[in-house]
Amino acid sequence: MLDELPLDLDRALPEPLSVQVADGLRAAASNGLLRGGDRLPSSRSLAERLGVSRTVVAAAFDQLHAEGWISGKRGSGTYLTTAPPAAPPHALPSDGTSAGPTLLDLEPGAPCADAIDRPAWRRAWRAAADLSPLVRKDRAGEQDYRAAIIEHLLRHRGLGAGSETVLLATAGTSSAVGELAAALLSPGDAIAMEDPGYQRAAGAFTAAGVRVLPVPVDAHGLRVDLLPPNIKAVYCTPAHQFPLGARLPAARRVELVEHARRAGLLIIEDDYDGELRYDTAPLPLLAAMAPDVVVHLGTTSKILSPSLGVGWLVAAPEIADAVVAHRHRTGTSPSPAGQQVFVSLAAHGDLARHLRRLRRALPPRRALVVTELRRRGLDVVGDDAGSHVVVPLASAEAEDRSVAAARARGVALDALARYHLGPRRHHFGVTLGYTALSWPDLATAVPIAAECLARP
């Protein structure tokens, strides 16, 4: 069986030989050339066949064993334990209308559930349930939750609590955007927003009657020099521009802050996945640079789970007061249960341990995606932070063909088309998220996606 496998190594490639061996065996399992229960040759015999040292093969086997692809049986060799099917099974879609394929989902936005310690997760929910029922909710958020978030922001984002700002709990980023629009803006007011950008934020502004004016982004993020006149605010994602993945450079951050102060604008800084960075040092938050003109938004949905339904908002006292007054008028407030789950995780050290696990788990996933895409000759951008990457393409037609081809083979990709706010397109390509799937499913889906994207 192994004599028939395509395990040719290329010493000219930048990837280590051990990575190439592991990738070849994963691909063989994904393509059905190897099946669960197949016995692999010994590291010595495979090394001889490939013309490499035994250390190279042993390192590849160690990686595959850690990922759950193989297992060793004392005295009887090494066996493949996981062989993902070539075609995903069929199931009813969520609306129950008709049968369709269960897709391997590479769309961005989902957290890495595999990194969550399930016993700690259950303990936190039990602790939240053990609390006495609330008589009245605190419209600003529960006090112990706000204290836990202040500590989290100081430790992981370098944002200290000062007398010039107030922290509120929120029901997540989209909800916070809607509250800011309702509390601070009037119907017909205009705000500027990155294009392409986060559609749910645009939808929240539009629902409040606010006009959204698109501003192009380039390889460094928001084009401050192209901000339109007569706007009340600008919404941006400077840590990891969504969806293109650029990091707003320090000089452009200063330019944005100075422009906002001159023009009397409010900056809404969405730090949706700011905790997730890899090879680069963090840049200063806009909220730390200019708390007088910046509202900082964050969420637990990317580092933990959207099931908590909570986030945070840091703003000047008059802005926080306006949001709380809006909540009193509408009777709305964020979920106390989700807040208490976060408090429990933080209090027992489970949150810190989870973030350490997350930072260990995501780089190998990113490396799998980037290596496979670049091996096919594809460009990859936005890979130095966050939990997704972007593959630029030449045209809208290339987007449509790639997404359709991948879906036909059971893999869901996300085209940049739906993130553009205006009729003029500046960027073409697809996004690939690498956190939602299990490792075996990710290793199955990525080669399929790469093959579909690389086709002319």
Short mmCIF file of C-alpha atoms in Angstrom, two decimals:
data_model
loop_
_atom_site.label_atom_id
_atom_site.label_comp_id
_atom_site.label_asym_id
_atom_site.label_seq_id
_atom_site.Cartn_x
_atom_site.Cartn_y
_atom_site.Cartn_z
CA MET A 1 0.00 0.00 0.00
CA LEU A 2 2.68 2.54 0.97
CA ASP A 3 4.60 1.89 -2.25
CA GLU A 4 1.60 3.33 -4.12
CA LEU A 5 1.33 6.52 -2.06
CA PRO A 6 2.53 9.87 -3.46
CA LEU A 7 5.11 10.66 -0.79
CA ASP A 8 7.72 12.32 -2.96
CA LEU A 9 9.63 14.97 -1.01
CA ASP A 10 10.96 18.24 -2.38
CA ARG A 11 14.01 19.58 -0.60
CA ALA A 12 13.65 22.90 -2.42
CA LEU A 13 10.44 23.70 -0.55
CA PRO A 14 10.63 25.87 2.59
CA GLU A 15 8.60 23.33 4.62
CA PRO A 16 10.66 20.88 6.71
CA LEU A 17 10.80 17.32 5.38
CA SER A 18 8.95 16.04 8.45
CA VAL A 19 6.05 18.40 7.65
CA GLN A 20 5.99 17.15 4.05
CA VAL A 21 5.85 13.52 5.24
CA ALA A 22 3.00 14.29 7.65
CA ASP A 23 1.12 16.28 4.98
CA GLY A 24 1.49 13.41 2.50
CA LEU A 25 0.09 10.84 4.90
CA ARG A 26 -2.83 13.14 5.84
CA ALA A 27 -3.61 13.66 2.16
CA ALA A 28 -3.49 9.91 1.56
CA ALA A 29 -6.00 9.39 4.36
CA SER A 30 -8.23 12.21 3.10
CA ASN A 31 -8.20 10.85 -0.47
CA GLY A 32 -8.99 7.29 0.59
CA LEU A 33 -5.59 5.83 -0.33
CA LEU A 34 -5.23 4.97 3.35
CA ARG A 35 -8.13 3.80 5.49
CA GLY A 36 -8.75 3.49 9.19
CA GLY A 37 -6.94 0.41 10.50
CA ASP A 38 -4.24 0.38 7.79
CA ARG A 39 -0.83 -0.39 9.19
CA LEU A 40 1.97 2.07 8.43
CA PRO A 41 5.56 0.95 7.88
CA SER A 42 8.07 1.41 10.64
CA SER A 43 9.85 4.75 10.84
CA ARG A 44 13.07 2.99 9.84
CA SER A 45 11.68 1.37 6.67
CA LEU A 46 9.79 4.50 5.58
CA ALA A 47 12.92 6.61 6.12
CA GLU A 48 14.92 4.22 3.94
CA ARG A 49 12.30 4.36 1.19
CA LEU A 50 12.18 8.18 1.22
CA GLY A 51 15.91 8.66 1.58
CA VAL A 52 15.70 10.68 4.79
CA SER A 53 16.84 10.19 8.35
CA ARG A 54 14.72 8.22 10.76
CA THR A 55 14.39 11.39 12.86
CA VAL A 56 12.44 13.04 10.05
CA VAL A 57 9.87 10.25 9.89
CA ALA A 58 9.68 9.97 13.66
CA ALA A 59 8.88 13.70 13.89
CA ALA A 60 6.13 13.29 11.29
CA PHE A 61 4.68 10.32 13.19
CA ASP A 62 4.79 12.28 16.46
CA GLN A 63 2.82 15.12 14.85
CA LEU A 64 0.21 12.76 13.39
CA HIS A 65 -0.10 10.96 16.70
CA ALA A 66 -0.64 14.27 18.54
CA GLU A 67 -3.36 15.18 16.02
CA GLY A 68 -5.11 11.84 16.46
CA TRP A 69 -4.45 10.47 12.97
CA ILE A 70 -2.39 7.46 14.05
CA SER A 71 -1.91 5.24 17.08
CA GLY A 72 0.82 2.84 18.08
CA LYS A 73 0.21 -0.69 19.26
CA ARG A 74 3.08 -2.18 21.21
CA GLY A 75 4.60 -5.05 19.30
CA SER A 76 2.31 -4.68 16.31
CA GLY A 77 3.22 -1.37 14.65
CA THR A 78 1.55 1.96 13.90
CA TYR A 79 -1.98 2.18 12.50
CA LEU A 80 -4.12 4.88 10.92
CA THR A 81 -6.96 5.67 13.30
CA THR A 82 -8.71 8.47 11.41
CA ALA A 83 -9.55 8.45 7.73
CA PRO A 84 -12.06 11.23 6.95
CA PRO A 85 -14.50 10.27 4.19
CA ALA A 86 -13.90 11.64 0.72
CA ALA A 87 -17.50 12.89 0.54
CA PRO A 88 -19.33 14.24 3.60
CA PRO A 89 -22.51 12.43 4.72
CA HIS A 90 -25.96 13.82 3.99
CA ALA A 91 -28.28 15.29 6.59
CA LEU A 92 -31.26 17.64 6.86
CA PRO A 93 -30.34 21.33 6.81
CA SER A 94 -31.25 23.49 9.78
CA ASP A 95 -34.58 24.57 8.28
CA GLY A 96 -35.60 20.96 7.66
CA THR A 97 -36.85 21.65 4.15
CA SER A 98 -34.90 19.10 2.15
CA ALA A 99 -31.90 16.84 2.28
CA GLY A 100 -28.52 18.34 1.41
CA PRO A 101 -24.83 17.83 2.09
CA THR A 102 -23.36 18.47 5.52
CA LEU A 103 -20.62 20.90 4.56
CA LEU A 104 -17.18 21.19 6.10
CA ASP A 105 -17.37 24.85 7.09
CA LEU A 106 -14.36 27.07 6.36
CA GLU A 107 -16.33 30.31 6.67
CA PRO A 108 -14.87 32.74 9.25
CA GLY A 109 -16.37 33.85 12.54
CA ALA A 110 -16.68 30.69 14.65
CA PRO A 111 -14.52 30.06 17.74
CA CYS A 112 -12.30 27.04 18.33
CA ALA A 113 -14.56 24.79 20.38
CA ASP A 114 -11.89 22.09 20.53
CA ALA A 115 -9.79 24.34 22.79
CA ILE A 116 -12.50 24.61 25.45
CA ASP A 117 -11.97 22.51 28.57
CA ARG A 118 -15.41 20.88 28.81
CA PRO A 119 -15.28 20.11 32.58
CA ALA A 120 -14.34 23.76 33.28
CA TRP A 121 -17.10 24.90 30.92
CA ARG A 122 -19.68 22.79 32.76
CA ARG A 123 -18.45 24.01 36.16
CA ALA A 124 -18.84 27.62 35.07
CA TRP A 125 -22.42 27.09 33.92
CA ARG A 126 -23.28 25.24 37.13
CA ALA A 127 -21.82 28.11 39.16
CA ALA A 128 -23.96 30.59 37.21
CA ALA A 129 -27.07 28.47 37.85
CA ASP A 130 -26.34 28.28 41.58
CA LEU A 131 -26.66 32.05 41.99
CA SER A 132 -29.85 33.45 43.49
CA PRO A 133 -32.33 34.71 40.90
CA LEU A 134 -31.91 38.43 40.19
CA VAL A 135 -34.63 40.82 41.28
CA ARG A 136 -33.34 43.63 39.09
CA LYS A 137 -30.67 43.56 36.42
CA ASP A 138 -27.89 46.10 36.44
CA ARG A 139 -28.29 47.95 33.12
CA ALA A 140 -24.56 48.64 33.02
CA GLY A 141 -23.72 44.98 33.56
CA GLU A 142 -23.08 42.94 36.68
CA GLN A 143 -20.36 44.44 38.83
CA ASP A 144 -18.23 41.30 39.12
CA TYR A 145 -18.37 40.81 35.34
CA ARG A 146 -17.21 44.35 34.69
CA ALA A 147 -14.37 43.86 37.17
CA ALA A 148 -13.35 40.61 35.41
CA ILE A 149 -13.36 42.32 32.00
CA ILE A 150 -11.26 45.22 33.31
CA GLU A 151 -8.67 42.69 34.48
CA HIS A 152 -8.90 40.81 31.17
CA LEU A 153 -8.34 43.95 29.09
CA LEU A 154 -5.40 45.06 31.21
CA ARG A 155 -3.73 41.65 31.08
CA HIS A 156 -4.41 40.68 27.45
CA ARG A 157 -4.98 43.96 25.55
CA GLY A 158 -2.98 46.52 27.54
CA LEU A 159 -6.03 48.69 28.15
CA GLY A 160 -6.08 50.05 31.69
CA ALA A 161 -9.12 51.32 33.54
CA GLY A 162 -8.99 55.07 34.10
CA SER A 163 -11.25 57.75 35.44
CA GLU A 164 -11.76 59.08 31.90
CA THR A 165 -13.64 55.94 30.74
CA VAL A 166 -16.44 53.64 31.89
CA LEU A 167 -16.81 49.92 31.04
CA LEU A 168 -20.26 48.49 30.29
CA ALA A 169 -21.34 44.94 29.61
CA THR A 170 -22.96 44.40 26.20
CA ALA A 171 -24.87 41.64 24.45
CA GLY A 172 -22.13 41.46 21.80
CA THR A 173 -20.71 43.69 19.09
CA SER A 174 -23.77 44.00 16.84
CA SER A 175 -25.97 44.81 19.81
CA ALA A 176 -23.47 47.41 21.07
CA VAL A 177 -23.34 49.06 17.64
CA GLY A 178 -27.13 49.27 17.58
CA GLU A 179 -27.18 50.80 21.06
CA LEU A 180 -24.54 53.40 20.14
CA ALA A 181 -26.50 54.34 17.03
CA ALA A 182 -29.75 54.70 18.96
CA ALA A 183 -28.21 56.54 21.92
CA LEU A 184 -25.84 58.92 20.12
CA LEU A 185 -27.00 59.34 16.52
CA SER A 186 -30.16 60.53 14.80
CA PRO A 187 -31.89 59.04 11.76
CA GLY A 188 -30.20 60.41 8.65
CA ASP A 189 -26.81 60.88 10.30
CA ALA A 190 -23.88 59.40 8.38
CA ILE A 191 -21.06 57.17 9.61
CA ALA A 192 -18.04 55.87 7.69
CA MET A 193 -17.20 52.19 7.61
CA GLU A 194 -14.48 50.01 6.07
CA ASP A 195 -15.31 48.54 2.66
CA PRO A 196 -15.25 45.57 2.58
CA GLY A 197 -16.37 45.37 6.20
CA TYR A 198 -18.48 43.70 8.85
CA GLN A 199 -21.98 43.37 7.44
CA ARG A 200 -23.75 42.89 10.78
CA ALA A 201 -22.40 46.19 12.07
CA ALA A 202 -23.55 47.87 8.86
CA GLY A 203 -26.95 46.27 9.33
CA ALA A 204 -27.21 47.52 12.91
CA PHE A 205 -26.45 51.08 11.83
CA THR A 206 -28.91 50.89 8.94
CA ALA A 207 -31.65 49.51 11.21
CA ALA A 208 -31.24 52.60 13.40
CA GLY A 209 -31.74 54.86 10.36
CA VAL A 210 -28.07 55.80 10.08
CA ARG A 211 -26.49 56.13 6.63
CA VAL A 212 -23.38 53.97 6.11
CA LEU A 213 -20.74 55.43 3.78
CA PRO A 214 -18.13 52.95 2.55
CA VAL A 215 -14.43 53.80 2.79
CA PRO A 216 -11.87 51.70 0.88
CA VAL A 217 -9.23 49.70 2.69
CA ASP A 218 -5.78 48.76 1.42
CA ALA A 219 -3.04 46.38 2.59
CA HIS A 220 -2.70 48.47 5.77
CA GLY A 221 -6.38 48.84 6.62
CA LEU A 222 -8.71 51.86 6.59
CA ARG A 223 -7.76 54.69 4.20
CA VAL A 224 -7.99 57.64 6.60
CA ASP A 225 -7.30 60.07 3.76
CA LEU A 226 -10.50 58.93 2.04
CA LEU A 227 -12.87 59.53 4.97
CA PRO A 228 -15.86 61.52 3.69
CA PRO A 229 -16.87 64.89 5.17
CA ASN A 230 -19.93 65.50 7.32
CA ILE A 231 -19.92 62.18 9.15
CA LYS A 232 -20.60 61.66 12.85
CA ALA A 233 -18.48 58.56 13.43
CA VAL A 234 -16.17 56.00 11.84
CA TYR A 235 -16.38 52.27 12.56
CA CYS A 236 -13.20 50.21 12.09
CA THR A 237 -11.46 46.95 13.02
CA PRO A 238 -7.82 48.07 13.41
CA ALA A 239 -6.35 44.97 15.12
CA HIS A 240 -7.35 42.62 12.27
CA GLN A 241 -9.42 44.30 9.59
CA PHE A 242 -12.51 42.26 8.86
CA PRO A 243 -12.48 40.54 6.47
CA LEU A 244 -9.14 41.30 4.76
CA GLY A 245 -6.98 40.89 7.88
CA ALA A 246 -4.78 44.02 7.71
CA ARG A 247 -3.32 45.53 10.90
CA LEU A 248 -3.67 49.31 11.00
CA PRO A 249 -0.09 50.66 11.37
CA ALA A 250 0.83 52.96 14.24
CA ALA A 251 1.28 55.98 11.95
CA ARG A 252 -2.18 55.52 10.45
CA ARG A 253 -3.68 55.09 13.92
CA VAL A 254 -2.24 58.46 14.89
CA GLU A 255 -3.59 59.93 11.64
CA LEU A 256 -7.07 58.57 12.39
CA VAL A 257 -7.10 59.91 15.95
CA GLU A 258 -5.92 63.35 14.86
CA HIS A 259 -8.54 63.45 12.09
CA ALA A 260 -11.29 62.47 14.56
CA ARG A 261 -10.29 65.22 16.97
CA ARG A 262 -10.15 67.88 14.24
CA ALA A 263 -13.48 66.86 12.72
CA GLY A 264 -15.28 66.11 15.99
CA LEU A 265 -15.82 62.44 15.07
CA LEU A 266 -16.36 59.41 17.25
CA ILE A 267 -14.20 56.35 16.47
CA ILE A 268 -15.83 52.97 17.13
CA GLU A 269 -13.00 50.44 17.54
CA ASP A 270 -14.22 46.85 17.13
CA ASP A 271 -11.56 44.59 18.69
CA TYR A 272 -13.46 41.40 17.81
CA ASP A 273 -10.47 39.01 17.90
CA GLY A 274 -7.68 41.19 19.28
CA GLU A 275 -6.53 38.50 21.71
CA LEU A 276 -5.56 36.22 18.80
CA ARG A 277 -2.15 37.19 17.46
CA TYR A 278 0.89 35.09 16.58
CA ASP A 279 4.13 36.40 15.09
CA THR A 280 3.78 40.11 15.78
CA ALA A 281 3.70 42.35 18.84
CA PRO A 282 0.40 44.08 19.60
CA LEU A 283 -0.10 47.63 18.38
CA PRO A 284 -1.58 50.18 20.81
CA LEU A 285 -5.35 50.15 20.98
CA LEU A 286 -7.05 53.27 19.69
CA ALA A 287 -8.90 53.42 23.01
CA ALA A 288 -5.59 53.59 24.87
CA MET A 289 -4.33 56.33 22.55
CA ALA A 290 -7.44 58.52 22.61
CA PRO A 291 -10.09 57.59 25.19
CA ASP A 292 -11.76 60.95 24.58
CA VAL A 293 -12.82 60.10 21.01
CA VAL A 294 -12.81 56.28 20.91
CA VAL A 295 -15.43 53.72 21.92
CA HIS A 296 -13.80 50.31 22.33
CA LEU A 297 -15.89 47.17 21.67
CA GLY A 298 -15.01 43.57 22.47
CA THR A 299 -16.74 40.20 22.57
CA THR A 300 -16.45 36.75 24.13
CA SER A 301 -17.76 35.04 21.01
CA LYS A 302 -14.34 34.55 19.35
CA ILE A 303 -12.28 33.56 22.39
CA LEU A 304 -14.96 31.39 24.04
CA SER A 305 -18.41 30.94 22.51
CA PRO A 306 -21.28 33.02 21.11
CA SER A 307 -23.56 31.08 23.46
CA LEU A 308 -22.49 33.43 26.28
CA GLY A 309 -24.06 36.35 24.43
CA VAL A 310 -21.90 38.98 26.14
CA GLY A 311 -19.21 41.50 25.33
CA TRP A 312 -18.04 44.89 26.54
CA LEU A 313 -17.91 48.58 25.71
CA VAL A 314 -15.35 51.09 27.01
CA ALA A 315 -16.17 54.75 26.48
CA ALA A 316 -16.13 58.23 27.96
CA PRO A 317 -18.62 58.65 30.86
CA GLU A 318 -21.09 60.74 28.86
CA ILE A 319 -21.26 58.07 26.14
CA ALA A 320 -21.68 55.26 28.66
CA ASP A 321 -24.42 57.25 30.41
CA ALA A 322 -26.27 57.72 27.11
CA VAL A 323 -26.15 53.96 26.42
CA VAL A 324 -27.41 53.11 29.92
CA ALA A 325 -30.21 55.68 29.55
CA HIS A 326 -31.18 54.02 26.25
CA ARG A 327 -31.36 50.66 28.04
CA HIS A 328 -33.63 52.10 30.71
CA ARG A 329 -35.94 53.47 28.00
CA THR A 330 -36.07 50.18 26.11
CA GLY A 331 -35.84 47.74 29.05
CA THR A 332 -32.86 45.96 27.50
CA SER A 333 -29.63 44.68 29.06
CA PRO A 334 -27.06 41.94 28.42
CA SER A 335 -27.50 38.40 29.71
CA PRO A 336 -26.64 38.04 33.42
CA ALA A 337 -26.13 34.28 32.95
CA GLY A 338 -23.47 34.73 30.28
CA GLN A 339 -21.74 37.32 32.42
CA GLN A 340 -21.61 34.97 35.40
CA VAL A 341 -20.16 32.13 33.31
CA PHE A 342 -17.32 34.43 32.27
CA VAL A 343 -16.81 35.51 35.89
CA SER A 344 -16.56 31.89 37.03
CA LEU A 345 -14.06 31.01 34.30
CA ALA A 346 -11.93 34.04 35.16
CA ALA A 347 -12.10 33.55 38.93
CA HIS A 348 -10.78 29.98 38.89
CA GLY A 349 -8.01 30.55 36.34
CA ASP A 350 -9.85 28.58 33.66
CA LEU A 351 -10.03 31.59 31.34
CA ALA A 352 -6.25 32.18 31.46
CA ARG A 353 -5.61 28.48 30.85
CA HIS A 354 -8.07 28.50 27.97
CA LEU A 355 -6.36 31.44 26.28
CA ARG A 356 -2.99 29.68 26.61
CA ARG A 357 -4.48 26.54 25.03
CA LEU A 358 -6.02 28.64 22.28
CA ARG A 359 -2.71 30.28 21.44
CA ARG A 360 -1.09 26.85 21.24
CA ALA A 361 -3.90 25.32 19.18
CA LEU A 362 -4.34 27.99 16.51
CA PRO A 363 -0.81 28.34 15.06
CA PRO A 364 -0.68 24.70 13.79
CA ARG A 365 -4.12 25.19 12.23
CA ARG A 366 -3.00 28.40 10.58
CA ALA A 367 0.19 26.68 9.37
CA LEU A 368 -1.83 23.85 7.82
CA VAL A 369 -4.00 26.32 5.89
CA VAL A 370 -1.21 28.65 4.79
CA THR A 371 1.17 25.83 3.78
CA GLU A 372 -1.45 24.05 1.68
CA LEU A 373 -2.58 27.23 -0.06
CA ARG A 374 0.91 28.48 -0.84
CA ARG A 375 1.95 25.05 -2.05
CA ARG A 376 -0.72 25.50 -4.73
CA GLY A 377 0.82 28.84 -5.70
CA LEU A 378 -1.91 30.91 -4.04
CA ASP A 379 -1.37 34.22 -2.26
CA VAL A 380 -2.45 34.39 1.39
CA VAL A 381 -3.02 37.59 3.38
CA GLY A 382 -4.20 38.40 6.90
CA ASP A 383 -2.45 35.42 8.49
CA ASP A 384 -0.49 37.17 11.25
CA ALA A 385 -3.49 37.53 13.59
CA GLY A 386 -7.07 36.40 14.08
CA SER A 387 -8.64 33.11 13.05
CA HIS A 388 -9.06 33.36 9.27
CA VAL A 389 -7.02 34.15 6.16
CA VAL A 390 -7.89 35.60 2.76
CA VAL A 391 -6.94 34.29 -0.68
CA PRO A 392 -7.06 37.16 -3.21
CA LEU A 393 -8.53 36.29 -6.61
CA ALA A 394 -8.62 38.10 -9.93
CA SER A 395 -12.36 38.65 -10.38
CA ALA A 396 -15.89 38.13 -9.15
CA GLU A 397 -16.20 35.25 -11.61
CA ALA A 398 -13.21 33.54 -10.00
CA GLU A 399 -14.88 33.96 -6.61
CA ASP A 400 -18.11 32.39 -7.83
CA ARG A 401 -16.38 29.48 -9.54
CA SER A 402 -14.18 28.68 -6.54
CA VAL A 403 -17.01 28.82 -4.01
CA ALA A 404 -19.29 26.70 -6.20
CA ALA A 405 -16.57 24.12 -6.93
CA ALA A 406 -15.72 23.76 -3.24
CA ARG A 407 -19.37 23.47 -2.22
CA ALA A 408 -19.89 20.74 -4.81
CA ARG A 409 -17.14 18.80 -3.03
CA GLY A 410 -18.57 19.40 0.44
CA VAL A 411 -16.60 22.46 1.61
CA ALA A 412 -18.12 25.86 2.43
CA LEU A 413 -16.05 28.92 1.48
CA ASP A 414 -17.00 32.57 1.89
CA ALA A 415 -16.57 35.03 -0.99
CA LEU A 416 -15.57 38.64 -0.32
CA ALA A 417 -18.56 39.77 -2.41
CA ARG A 418 -20.96 39.82 0.52
CA TYR A 419 -18.72 42.07 2.61
CA HIS A 420 -18.69 44.97 0.17
CA LEU A 421 -20.94 47.83 1.19
CA GLY A 422 -21.11 49.71 -2.10
CA PRO A 423 -21.56 48.80 -5.76
CA ARG A 424 -17.88 49.32 -6.57
CA ARG A 425 -15.66 46.33 -5.84
CA HIS A 426 -12.11 46.93 -4.64
CA HIS A 427 -11.16 43.40 -3.64
CA PHE A 428 -11.91 39.88 -4.90
CA GLY A 429 -11.18 36.64 -3.10
CA VAL A 430 -12.39 34.20 -0.47
CA THR A 431 -11.96 33.91 3.29
CA LEU A 432 -10.96 30.66 5.02
CA GLY A 433 -11.62 30.27 8.73
CA TYR A 434 -9.63 27.58 10.51
CA THR A 435 -11.16 27.38 13.97
CA ALA A 436 -14.62 25.83 13.64
CA LEU A 437 -13.65 22.37 12.34
CA SER A 438 -11.98 19.55 14.21
CA TRP A 439 -8.39 18.92 13.15
CA PRO A 440 -9.21 15.87 10.97
CA ASP A 441 -12.03 17.75 9.25
CA LEU A 442 -9.78 20.76 8.73
CA ALA A 443 -7.10 18.54 7.21
CA THR A 444 -9.74 17.12 4.86
CA ALA A 445 -11.32 20.44 3.86
CA VAL A 446 -8.23 22.58 3.26
CA PRO A 447 -6.68 20.54 0.41
CA ILE A 448 -10.08 20.49 -1.33
CA ALA A 449 -10.41 24.26 -0.92
CA ALA A 450 -6.86 24.83 -2.17
CA GLU A 451 -7.44 22.67 -5.24
CA CYS A 452 -10.66 24.52 -6.10
CA LEU A 453 -9.03 27.94 -5.62
CA ALA A 454 -5.97 27.03 -7.70
CA ARG A 455 -7.95 26.04 -10.78
CA PRO A 456 -7.78 28.64 -13.57
#
